[in-house]
Short mmCIF file of C-alpha atoms in Angstrom, two decimals:
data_model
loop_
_atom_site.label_atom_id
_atom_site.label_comp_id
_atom_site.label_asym_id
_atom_site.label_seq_id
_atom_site.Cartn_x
_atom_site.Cartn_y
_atom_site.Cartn_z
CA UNK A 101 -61.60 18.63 -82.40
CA UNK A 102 -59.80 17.38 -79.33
CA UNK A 103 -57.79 15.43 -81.61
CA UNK A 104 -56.17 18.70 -83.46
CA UNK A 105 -55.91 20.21 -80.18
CA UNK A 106 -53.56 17.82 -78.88
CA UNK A 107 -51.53 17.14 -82.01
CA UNK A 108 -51.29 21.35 -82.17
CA UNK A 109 -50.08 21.16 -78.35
CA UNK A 110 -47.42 18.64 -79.42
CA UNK A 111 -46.33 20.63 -82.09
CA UNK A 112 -46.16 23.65 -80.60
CA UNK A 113 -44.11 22.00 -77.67
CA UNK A 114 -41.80 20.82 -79.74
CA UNK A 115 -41.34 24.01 -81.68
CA UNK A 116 -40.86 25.69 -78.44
CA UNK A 117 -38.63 23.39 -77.07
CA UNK A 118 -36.60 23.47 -80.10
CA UNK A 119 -36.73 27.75 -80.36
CA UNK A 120 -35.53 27.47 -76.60
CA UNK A 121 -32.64 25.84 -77.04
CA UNK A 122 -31.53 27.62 -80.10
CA UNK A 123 -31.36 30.97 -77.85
CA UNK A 124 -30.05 29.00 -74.94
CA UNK A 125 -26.91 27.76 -77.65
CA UNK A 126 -26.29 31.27 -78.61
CA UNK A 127 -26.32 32.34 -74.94
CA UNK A 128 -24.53 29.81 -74.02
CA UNK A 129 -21.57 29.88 -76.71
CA UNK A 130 -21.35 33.84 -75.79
CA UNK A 131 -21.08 33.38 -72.35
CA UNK A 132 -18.50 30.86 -72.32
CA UNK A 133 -16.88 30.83 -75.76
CA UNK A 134 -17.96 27.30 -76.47
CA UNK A 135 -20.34 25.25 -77.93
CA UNK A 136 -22.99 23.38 -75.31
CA UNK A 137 -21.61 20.56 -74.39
CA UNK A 138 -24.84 18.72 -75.73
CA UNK A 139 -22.60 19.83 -79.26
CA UNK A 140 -19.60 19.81 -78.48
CA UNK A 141 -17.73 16.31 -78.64
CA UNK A 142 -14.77 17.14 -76.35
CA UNK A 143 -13.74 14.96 -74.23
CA UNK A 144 -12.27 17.53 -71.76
CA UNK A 145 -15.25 18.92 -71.69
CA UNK A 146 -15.89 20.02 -67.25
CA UNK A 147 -19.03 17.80 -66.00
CA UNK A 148 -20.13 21.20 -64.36
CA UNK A 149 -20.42 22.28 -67.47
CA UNK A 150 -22.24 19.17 -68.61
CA UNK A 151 -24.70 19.40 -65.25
CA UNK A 152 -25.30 22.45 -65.69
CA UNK A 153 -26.24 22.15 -69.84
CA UNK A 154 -28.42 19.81 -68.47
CA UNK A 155 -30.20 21.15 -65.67
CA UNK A 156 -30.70 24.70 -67.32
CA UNK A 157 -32.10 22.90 -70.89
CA UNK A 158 -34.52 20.54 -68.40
CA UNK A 159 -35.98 23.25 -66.27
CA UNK A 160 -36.21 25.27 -70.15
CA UNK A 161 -38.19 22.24 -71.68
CA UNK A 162 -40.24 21.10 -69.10
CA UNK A 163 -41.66 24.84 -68.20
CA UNK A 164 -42.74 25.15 -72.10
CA UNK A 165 -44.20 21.75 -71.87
CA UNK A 166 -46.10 21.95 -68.65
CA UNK A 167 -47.74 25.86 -70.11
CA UNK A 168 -47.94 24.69 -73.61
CA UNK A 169 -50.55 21.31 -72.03
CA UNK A 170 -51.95 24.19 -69.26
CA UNK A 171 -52.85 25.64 -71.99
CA UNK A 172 -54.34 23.32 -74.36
CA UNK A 173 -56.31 21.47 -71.76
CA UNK A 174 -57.52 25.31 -70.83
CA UNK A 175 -58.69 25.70 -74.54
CA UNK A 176 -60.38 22.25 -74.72
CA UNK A 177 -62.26 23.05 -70.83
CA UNK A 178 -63.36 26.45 -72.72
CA UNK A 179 -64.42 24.95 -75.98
CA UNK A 180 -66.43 22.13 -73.86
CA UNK A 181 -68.09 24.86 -71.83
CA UNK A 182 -69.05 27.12 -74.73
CA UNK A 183 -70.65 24.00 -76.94
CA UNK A 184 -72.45 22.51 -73.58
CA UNK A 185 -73.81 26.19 -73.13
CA UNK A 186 -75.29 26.47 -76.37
CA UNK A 187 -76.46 23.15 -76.81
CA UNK A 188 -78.43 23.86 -73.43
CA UNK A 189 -79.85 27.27 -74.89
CA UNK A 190 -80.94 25.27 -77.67
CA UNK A 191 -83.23 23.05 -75.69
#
């Protein structure tokens, strides 16, 4: 079981990292007309602009990572709880 629950905490990392920077993109292009710089090839492209792609899409993917594990390990601690609580009611 603890298996599943880490390959579902990968996946749904990844998925949320992914959703993330789909809405950041769209906020991004509408705020400043372009593409992120992660997309866009041009070589005139401002290295604030680049810093700040990156900083903002970091901070973005490592908060969903970091509450996506909280999570999981939560699930697994409540899981491990609830089956040594019933093996104990059993005795």
């Amino acid at each position: 079981m603890n298996k599943a629950m880490d390959i579902l905490g990968t996946v749904a990392s990844l998925g949320g990292v992914a959703l993330a920077n789909k809405g950041l993109s769209a906020v991004w292009k509408q705020v400043t007309g372009n593409e992120p710089p992660a997309k866009n090839p041009d070589e005139d492209e401002a290295w604030r602009d680049i810093m700040l792609w990156a900083m903002i899409t970091g901070v973005v993917g490592t908060v969903i990572k970091v509450g996506i594990s909280r999570q999981v390990a939560k699930l697994k601690s409540d899981k491990q709880k609830d089956s040594a609580s019933s093996s104990q009611s059993e005795i």
